[in-house]
CSV table of C-alpha atoms and ligand atoms in Angstrom, one decimal:
chain,number,residue,atom,x,y,z
W,1,MET,CA,78.6,112.2,122.6
W,2,ALA,CA,76.0,114.9,122.9
W,3,ARG,CA,76.7,115.5,126.6
W,4,SER,CA,80.1,116.8,127.6
W,5,GLY,CA,82.1,114.0,129.2
W,6,ASP,CA,80.6,111.3,126.9
W,7,THR,CA,83.2,109.4,124.9
W,8,LEU,CA,83.4,106.7,122.2
W,9,PRO,CA,86.1,104.1,121.9
W,10,PHE,CA,88.4,105.1,119.0
W,11,SER,CA,87.5,102.0,117.0
W,12,ARG,CA,83.8,103.1,117.0
W,13,TYR,CA,84.8,106.7,116.1
W,14,MET,CA,86.9,105.3,113.2
W,15,ALA,CA,84.1,103.1,112.0
W,16,LEU,CA,81.7,106.1,112.0
W,17,ALA,CA,84.2,108.6,110.5
W,18,LEU,CA,84.7,106.2,107.6
W,19,TYR,CA,81.3,104.4,107.1
W,20,ALA,CA,78.4,106.2,108.9
W,21,PRO,CA,75.6,106.4,106.3
W,22,GLY,CA,75.6,109.7,104.6
W,23,LEU,CA,78.4,111.2,106.7
W,24,GLY,CA,81.3,108.7,106.7
W,25,TYR,CA,84.3,109.2,104.3
W,26,TYR,CA,83.5,106.2,102.2
W,27,SER,CA,79.7,106.9,102.2
W,28,GLY,CA,80.0,110.2,100.4
W,29,SER,CA,80.2,110.5,96.7
W,30,ALA,CA,83.3,112.7,96.5
W,31,ARG,CA,86.2,111.4,94.5
W,32,LYS,CA,88.7,109.6,96.7
W,33,PHE,CA,91.2,107.9,94.5
W,34,GLY,CA,93.6,109.2,91.9
W,35,ALA,CA,94.9,112.7,91.2
W,36,ALA,CA,91.5,114.4,91.8
W,37,GLY,CA,91.0,112.6,95.1
W,38,ASP,CA,92.8,112.2,98.4
W,39,PHE,CA,95.3,109.4,97.7
W,40,VAL,CA,96.5,107.1,95.0
W,41,THR,CA,96.3,103.3,95.3
W,42,ALA,CA,98.4,100.9,93.2
W,43,PRO,CA,95.6,100.1,90.7
W,44,GLU,CA,95.0,103.8,90.1
W,45,LEU,CA,98.7,104.4,89.5
W,46,SER,CA,99.0,102.1,86.5
W,47,SER,CA,97.0,99.2,85.0
W,48,LEU,CA,100.3,97.3,85.1
W,49,PHE,CA,99.6,96.5,88.7
W,50,SER,CA,96.2,94.8,87.8
W,51,GLU,CA,97.7,93.1,84.8
W,52,CYS,CA,100.2,91.3,87.1
W,53,LEU,CA,97.5,90.5,89.6
W,54,ALA,CA,95.4,89.1,86.8
W,55,ARG,CA,98.2,86.8,85.8
W,56,GLN,CA,98.3,85.4,89.3
W,57,CYS,CA,94.5,85.0,89.2
W,58,ALA,CA,94.9,83.1,85.9
W,59,GLN,CA,97.3,80.6,87.4
W,60,VAL,CA,94.9,79.9,90.3
W,61,LEU,CA,91.8,79.8,88.0
W,62,ALA,CA,93.6,77.2,85.8
W,63,ALA,CA,94.0,75.0,88.9
W,64,ILE,CA,90.4,75.5,90.1
W,65,PRO,CA,88.1,74.8,87.1
W,66,GLY,CA,84.9,76.9,87.2
W,67,GLY,CA,86.3,79.3,89.8
W,68,SER,CA,85.3,83.0,90.0
W,69,ILE,CA,86.9,86.1,91.3
W,70,LEU,CA,85.6,88.0,94.3
W,71,GLU,CA,87.1,91.5,94.9
W,72,ALA,CA,86.4,93.0,98.3
W,73,GLY,CA,86.6,96.8,98.6
W,74,ALA,CA,86.8,97.6,94.9
W,75,GLY,CA,87.3,101.4,95.2
W,76,SER,CA,86.7,103.1,91.9
W,77,GLY,CA,86.3,99.8,89.9
W,78,ARG,CA,89.5,100.4,88.0
W,79,MET,CA,91.2,97.2,89.2
W,80,ALA,CA,88.2,95.1,88.3
W,81,SER,CA,88.1,96.5,84.8
W,82,ASP,CA,91.8,96.1,84.2
W,83,ILE,CA,91.8,92.5,85.6
W,84,LEU,CA,88.9,91.6,83.4
W,85,THR,CA,90.6,93.1,80.4
W,86,GLU,CA,93.9,91.2,81.0
W,87,LEU,CA,92.1,87.9,81.7
W,88,ALA,CA,90.1,88.3,78.5
W,89,ARG,CA,93.5,88.9,76.6
W,90,LEU,CA,94.8,85.7,78.2
W,91,ASP,CA,91.5,84.0,77.2
W,92,CYS,CA,90.6,82.9,80.7
W,93,THR,CA,87.8,85.3,81.8
W,94,PRO,CA,85.9,83.8,84.7
W,95,LYS,CA,82.2,83.4,84.3
W,96,GLN,CA,81.6,85.6,87.3
W,97,TYR,CA,83.4,88.5,89.0
W,98,PHE,CA,81.9,89.3,92.3
W,99,ILE,CA,82.4,92.6,94.1
W,100,LEU,CA,81.8,93.0,97.8
W,101,GLU,CA,81.6,96.7,98.7
W,102,VAL,CA,80.2,98.5,101.8
W,103,SER,CA,79.9,101.9,100.2
W,104,GLY,CA,76.8,102.6,98.1
W,105,GLY,CA,78.5,105.6,96.5
W,106,LEU,CA,81.5,103.5,95.5
W,107,ARG,CA,79.3,100.7,94.2
W,108,ASP,CA,77.7,103.2,91.8
W,109,GLN,CA,81.1,104.5,90.7
W,110,GLN,CA,82.4,100.9,90.2
W,111,GLU,CA,79.4,100.1,87.9
W,112,GLU,CA,80.0,103.3,85.9
W,113,THR,CA,83.7,102.6,85.5
W,114,LEU,CA,83.0,99.0,84.4
W,115,ARG,CA,80.3,100.0,81.9
W,116,GLU,CA,82.6,102.6,80.5
W,117,ARG,CA,85.8,100.6,80.3
W,118,VAL,CA,84.7,97.0,79.8
W,119,PRO,CA,81.1,97.2,78.5
W,120,GLN,CA,81.4,93.7,76.9
W,121,LEU,CA,82.3,92.1,80.3
W,122,VAL,CA,80.1,94.0,82.8
W,123,GLU,CA,77.4,91.4,82.7
W,124,ARG,CA,79.8,89.0,84.4
W,125,VAL,CA,80.0,91.4,87.4
W,126,THR,CA,77.7,90.9,90.4
W,127,TRP,CA,77.7,93.0,93.6
W,128,LEU,CA,77.2,91.0,96.7
W,129,GLN,CA,75.3,92.2,99.8
W,130,GLY,CA,77.6,90.4,102.2
W,131,LEU,CA,80.2,87.6,102.4
W,132,PRO,CA,79.5,84.8,99.9
W,133,ASP,CA,77.7,81.6,100.9
W,134,PRO,CA,80.1,78.8,101.9
W,135,GLY,CA,81.4,76.9,98.9
W,136,PHE,CA,83.1,79.8,97.1
W,137,LYS,CA,85.7,78.6,94.5
W,138,GLY,CA,88.3,80.9,92.9
W,139,VAL,CA,90.3,83.9,93.9
W,140,VAL,CA,89.5,86.5,96.6
W,141,LEU,CA,91.3,89.8,96.2
W,142,ALA,CA,91.7,92.4,98.9
W,143,ASN,CA,93.8,95.4,97.9
W,144,GLU,CA,94.0,98.0,100.6
W,145,LEU,CA,90.8,96.7,102.2
W,146,LEU,CA,92.1,95.7,105.6
W,147,ASP,CA,93.9,98.9,106.4
W,148,ALA,CA,90.6,100.7,106.0
W,149,MET,CA,88.9,98.7,108.8
W,150,PRO,CA,88.7,100.1,112.3
W,151,VAL,CA,91.3,99.4,114.9
W,152,HIS,CA,91.3,99.7,118.7
W,153,ARG,CA,93.9,102.1,120.1
W,154,LEU,CA,95.4,101.3,123.4
W,155,ARG,CA,98.1,102.8,125.6
W,156,VAL,CA,100.6,100.7,127.6
W,157,GLU,CA,100.8,102.1,131.2
W,158,ALA,CA,103.0,101.1,134.1
W,159,LYS,CA,100.1,99.0,135.4
W,160,GLY,CA,98.2,97.4,132.6
W,161,ILE,CA,96.7,99.2,129.6
W,162,ARG,CA,94.0,101.9,128.9
W,163,GLU,CA,92.0,102.5,125.8
W,164,TYR,CA,91.9,105.7,123.7
W,165,HIS,CA,88.4,107.1,123.5
W,166,VAL,CA,87.3,110.2,121.6
W,167,GLY,CA,85.4,113.0,123.4
W,168,CYS,CA,84.1,116.4,122.3
W,169,GLU,CA,85.3,119.6,123.9
W,170,ALA,CA,84.4,123.2,122.8
W,171,GLY,CA,83.2,121.7,119.4
W,172,ARG,CA,86.4,119.7,118.8
W,173,PHE,CA,87.2,116.1,119.1
W,174,VAL,CA,89.8,115.3,121.8
W,175,TRP,CA,91.6,112.1,123.0
W,176,ARG,CA,90.5,110.6,126.3
W,177,LEU,CA,92.0,107.6,128.1
W,178,ARG,CA,89.5,105.1,129.6
W,179,PRO,CA,89.6,101.6,131.1
W,180,VAL,CA,89.5,98.9,128.4
W,181,GLY,CA,85.8,98.4,127.7
W,182,GLU,CA,85.1,95.7,125.1
W,183,PRO,CA,85.1,92.1,126.5
W,184,GLY,CA,88.0,90.2,124.9
W,185,LEU,CA,90.0,93.3,124.0
W,186,GLU,CA,92.2,93.2,127.2
W,187,ASP,CA,92.8,89.4,126.6
W,188,ALA,CA,93.7,90.1,123.0
W,189,ALA,CA,96.1,92.8,124.0
W,190,ALA,CA,97.7,90.5,126.7
W,191,ARG,CA,98.1,87.8,124.1
W,192,LEU,CA,99.8,90.3,121.7
W,193,ARG,CA,102.2,91.5,124.4
W,194,ASP,CA,103.1,87.9,125.4
W,195,SER,CA,103.9,87.1,121.8
W,196,LEU,CA,106.5,89.9,121.4
W,197,ASP,CA,110.2,89.4,122.1
W,198,GLU,CA,110.6,92.7,123.8
W,199,PRO,CA,108.1,94.2,126.3
W,200,LEU,CA,106.3,97.3,125.2
W,201,ALA,CA,107.4,100.3,127.3
W,202,PRO,CA,104.9,102.5,129.2
W,203,GLY,CA,103.5,105.1,126.8
W,204,TYR,CA,103.6,102.7,123.8
W,205,VAL,CA,100.5,103.1,121.6
W,206,ILE,CA,99.1,99.8,120.3
W,207,GLU,CA,96.7,99.7,117.5
W,208,LEU,CA,95.0,96.4,117.6
W,209,GLY,CA,92.7,95.3,114.7
W,210,LEU,CA,90.3,92.6,115.6
W,211,ALA,CA,88.1,93.2,112.6
W,212,GLN,CA,90.9,92.3,110.1
W,213,PRO,CA,91.7,88.7,111.2
W,214,ALA,CA,88.0,88.1,111.8
W,215,TRP,CA,87.3,89.1,108.2
W,216,VAL,CA,90.0,86.8,106.9
W,217,ALA,CA,88.8,83.9,109.0
W,218,SER,CA,85.1,84.4,107.9
W,219,MET,CA,86.1,84.7,104.3
W,220,GLY,CA,88.5,81.7,104.5
W,221,GLU,CA,85.8,79.5,106.0
W,222,ARG,CA,83.6,80.2,103.0
W,223,MET,CA,86.3,79.3,100.5
W,224,ARG,CA,86.0,75.7,99.3
W,225,ALA,CA,89.0,76.0,97.0
W,226,GLY,CA,91.2,78.7,95.7
W,227,ALA,CA,93.4,81.6,96.9
W,228,MET,CA,92.9,84.7,99.0
W,229,LEU,CA,95.4,87.4,98.0
W,230,ILE,CA,95.8,90.2,100.5
W,231,ILE,CA,97.7,93.3,99.5
W,232,ASP,CA,98.2,96.0,102.0
W,233,TYR,CA,100.8,98.0,103.9
W,234,GLY,CA,101.9,96.4,107.1
W,235,PHE,CA,104.4,94.1,108.7
W,236,PRO,CA,104.8,90.8,110.6
W,237,ARG,CA,103.8,91.3,114.2
W,238,ARG,CA,107.3,91.6,115.6
W,239,GLU,CA,108.2,94.4,113.2
W,240,LEU,CA,104.8,96.2,113.5
W,241,TYR,CA,105.0,96.5,117.3
W,242,HIS,CA,108.7,97.5,117.2
W,243,PRO,CA,109.9,100.1,119.8
W,244,GLN,CA,110.4,102.5,116.9
W,245,ARG,CA,106.7,102.5,116.2
W,246,ALA,CA,105.8,103.6,119.7
W,247,GLN,CA,103.2,106.1,118.5
W,248,GLY,CA,101.3,103.6,116.3
W,249,THR,CA,100.8,103.7,112.6
W,250,LEU,CA,97.5,105.7,112.1
W,251,MET,CA,97.7,107.7,108.9
W,252,CYS,CA,95.1,110.0,107.4
W,253,HIS,CA,94.9,111.2,103.8
W,254,TYR,CA,93.3,114.4,102.6
W,255,ARG,CA,93.9,115.8,99.2
W,256,HIS,CA,97.3,114.1,98.8
W,257,ARG,CA,98.5,115.2,102.2
W,258,ALA,CA,99.3,112.5,104.7
W,259,HIS,CA,99.3,113.2,108.5
W,260,ALA,CA,98.6,111.4,111.7
W,261,ASP,CA,95.6,113.2,113.2
W,262,PRO,CA,92.3,111.3,112.8
W,263,LEU,CA,90.4,113.8,115.0
W,264,ILE,CA,90.3,116.5,112.3
W,265,LEU,CA,88.4,116.6,109.0
W,266,THR,CA,86.1,113.9,110.3
W,267,GLY,CA,84.3,112.3,107.5
W,268,LEU,CA,86.3,114.2,104.9
W,269,GLN,CA,89.6,112.3,105.2
W,270,ASP,CA,90.7,108.7,105.0
W,271,ILE,CA,92.0,107.0,108.2
W,272,THR,CA,94.2,103.9,108.0
W,273,ALA,CA,96.4,101.7,110.2
W,274,HIS,CA,99.1,99.3,109.2
W,275,VAL,CA,98.1,95.6,109.0
W,276,ASP,CA,99.5,92.9,111.3
W,277,PHE,CA,100.3,90.2,108.7
W,278,THR,CA,101.1,87.6,111.4
W,279,ALA,CA,97.5,88.0,112.8
W,280,LEU,CA,96.1,87.5,109.2
W,281,ALA,CA,98.2,84.3,108.7
W,282,GLU,CA,97.0,82.9,112.0
W,283,ALA,CA,93.4,83.8,111.1
W,284,GLY,CA,93.8,82.0,107.7
W,285,LEU,CA,95.3,78.9,109.3
W,286,SER,CA,92.5,78.8,111.9
W,287,ALA,CA,90.0,78.7,109.0
W,288,GLY,CA,91.9,75.7,107.6
W,289,LEU,CA,93.7,77.6,104.8
W,290,ALA,CA,97.4,77.1,103.9
W,291,LEU,CA,99.8,80.0,104.0
W,292,SER,CA,101.2,79.8,100.5
W,293,GLY,CA,103.2,83.0,100.2
W,294,TYR,CA,104.2,86.3,101.7
W,295,THR,CA,106.4,88.8,100.0
W,296,SER,CA,106.8,92.5,99.2
W,297,GLN,CA,104.6,94.1,96.4
W,298,ALA,CA,107.8,94.6,94.3
W,299,PHE,CA,108.7,90.9,94.3
W,300,PHE,CA,105.1,89.8,93.8
W,301,LEU,CA,104.7,92.1,90.7
W,302,LEU,CA,108.1,91.1,89.2
W,303,GLY,CA,107.2,87.4,89.8
W,304,ASN,CA,104.0,88.0,87.8
W,305,GLY,CA,105.8,89.4,84.8
W,306,LEU,CA,105.9,93.2,85.5
W,307,SER,CA,109.0,93.7,83.3
W,308,GLU,CA,107.5,91.7,80.4
W,309,ALA,CA,104.2,93.6,80.7
W,310,LEU,CA,106.1,96.9,80.5
W,311,GLU,CA,108.1,95.7,77.5
W,312,ARG,CA,104.9,94.4,75.8
W,313,ARG,CA,103.7,98.0,75.7
W,314,GLY,CA,106.5,98.9,73.4
W,315,ALA,CA,109.5,100.6,75.0
W,316,GLY,CA,110.3,104.0,73.7
W,317,VAL,CA,107.6,103.9,71.1
W,318,ARG,CA,104.6,105.2,73.0
W,319,PRO,CA,104.5,108.7,74.2
W,320,ASP,CA,103.3,107.7,77.7
W,321,TYR,CA,106.1,105.2,78.2
W,322,LEU,CA,107.9,107.6,80.5
W,323,ALA,CA,104.8,107.9,82.7
W,324,GLU,CA,104.6,104.1,82.8
W,325,THR,CA,108.2,103.6,83.8
W,326,SER,CA,107.7,106.2,86.5
W,327,ALA,CA,104.6,104.3,87.7
W,328,VAL,CA,106.7,101.1,87.8
W,329,LYS,CA,109.2,102.8,90.0
W,330,ARG,CA,106.5,103.9,92.4
W,331,LEU,CA,105.1,100.4,92.5
W,332,THR,CA,108.4,98.7,93.1
W,333,LEU,CA,111.0,101.0,94.7
W,334,PRO,CA,111.7,100.3,98.4
W,335,GLY,CA,111.2,103.9,99.4
W,336,GLU,CA,107.8,104.0,97.5
W,337,MET,CA,105.2,101.2,97.6
W,338,GLY,CA,107.5,98.3,96.7
W,339,GLU,CA,108.6,97.4,100.2
W,340,LEU,CA,106.0,98.8,102.6
W,341,PHE,CA,103.2,97.0,100.7
W,342,LYS,CA,103.1,93.2,101.2
W,343,VAL,CA,101.2,90.4,99.5
W,344,MET,CA,100.0,87.3,101.3
W,345,ALA,CA,98.4,84.3,99.8
W,346,LEU,CA,96.1,82.0,101.8
W,347,THR,CA,94.9,79.0,99.8
W,348,ARG,CA,92.8,75.8,100.0
W,349,GLY,CA,93.3,73.0,97.5
W,350,VAL,CA,96.0,74.7,95.4
W,351,SER,CA,99.1,72.6,95.4
W,352,GLU,CA,101.1,74.4,92.7
W,353,PRO,CA,103.5,77.1,94.0
W,354,LEU,CA,102.1,80.5,93.2
W,355,GLN,CA,104.2,82.4,90.7
W,356,GLY,CA,104.0,85.7,92.6
W,357,PHE,CA,106.2,84.3,95.3
W,358,SER,CA,108.7,82.6,93.1
W,359,LEU,CA,111.4,85.3,93.3
W,360,GLN,CA,111.1,85.8,97.1
W,361,ASP,CA,109.0,84.3,99.8
W,362,ARG,CA,109.2,85.6,103.4
W,363,ARG,CA,106.8,83.3,105.1
W,364,GLY,CA,109.6,82.5,107.6
W,365,ARG,CA,109.5,86.1,108.9
W,366,LEU,CA,105.9,85.9,110.1
D,1,LIG,C1,91.4,102.2,100.6
D,1,LIG,S1,90.0,101.7,99.7
D,1,LIG,C2,90.8,100.7,98.5
D,1,LIG,C3,90.1,100.6,97.2
D,1,LIG,C4,90.7,99.7,96.1
D,1,LIG,N1,90.9,98.3,96.5
D,1,LIG,C5,92.0,100.3,95.6
D,1,LIG,O1,93.0,99.7,95.8
D,1,LIG,O2,91.9,101.3,94.9
D,1,LIG,C6,89.1,100.6,100.7
D,1,LIG,C7,87.9,100.0,100.1
D,1,LIG,O3,87.4,99.0,100.9
D,1,LIG,C8,86.0,99.2,101.1
D,1,LIG,N2,85.6,98.5,102.3
D,1,LIG,C9,85.9,98.8,103.6
D,1,LIG,N3,85.5,97.9,104.5
D,1,LIG,C10,84.9,97.0,103.7
D,1,LIG,C11,84.2,95.7,104.0
D,1,LIG,N4,84.1,95.3,105.3
D,1,LIG,N5,83.7,95.0,103.0
D,1,LIG,C12,83.8,95.4,101.7
D,1,LIG,N6,84.4,96.6,101.4
D,1,LIG,C13,84.9,97.3,102.4
D,1,LIG,C14,85.8,100.7,101.0
D,1,LIG,O4,84.5,101.2,100.8
D,1,LIG,C15,86.8,101.0,99.8
D,1,LIG,O5,86.2,100.7,98.6
């Protein structure tokens, strides 16, 4: 983009803004998660989240003897340490806990967190350089992983579609519309539009993630037995590409302020897009996995004993009980994370119904 007039497809810009070595948001060493960072994820809010997830892992691990856990995109390492703590309490710690993480800075932070919080279990943790070899058995966890993968941004026009690119003008990044470049993207957009009940009106902005279903399919093909649990914000396809979301779902986070302009604070802010859960289910099925559950985060956590976990901590006795009940509200209330965040389970060789989907299962809506 050195010359004026040069542009990059938005998906490439997003990939560089988040992951360019040394410059991308996730490559830097600044704190990202929690009160001192830019945004709060569920495992940072309260360890109750990871305790519930651990109980779902325990059920799968009981069905898959010798299984491990593989967490992709492990953030600060907090979820890994809380899951290991709860599994140890339940006396079913897996021999190995793998972490797949693209950011070198976060890998260091994860190791530090684990050494500090679970020194007795850190030897079980191994960082992978890439997807596991085929034959993986156990649980794959992806919390807010897929919303951090790049998306293509397209605009519906009276005749066909064009792709949003990013250019540079007077030292600032600006939007540019260009013919669709990448082979296959136009076909993917056409398939998407054909699958919707209502046509998308001219001006509609489509965010199309090709990397997300591709990741689910590649991971699924490597799973010999077990469950992949995907937790993220998003919707089934029909709801995601609803006329009400005509401007897309891009969201940026910088120091606890959320806004929709990815062209500012490049490399300093997080950029995310909602996930198309129908596309993820299709990708899992194409890899031979079974769709074993889809529900909201609230129902998933309650199905995995959230209320009991809170009670176990001793209602009214501990001084931080109030903070914990307020975290539970944020994790479960529909206006907070409870409804926007969904959980999907894709499994192979697990016949038992998963407890996280026992209270409500919305597979029919996909
Ligand atoms: C929004 S953060 C979520 C972190 C953590 N799961 C949490 O909930 O606190 C996204 C994480 O995914 C990682 N990531 C993004 N793309 C990845 C990929 N293809 N493989 C592994 N990790 C990835 C990022 O570096 C970061 O750790």
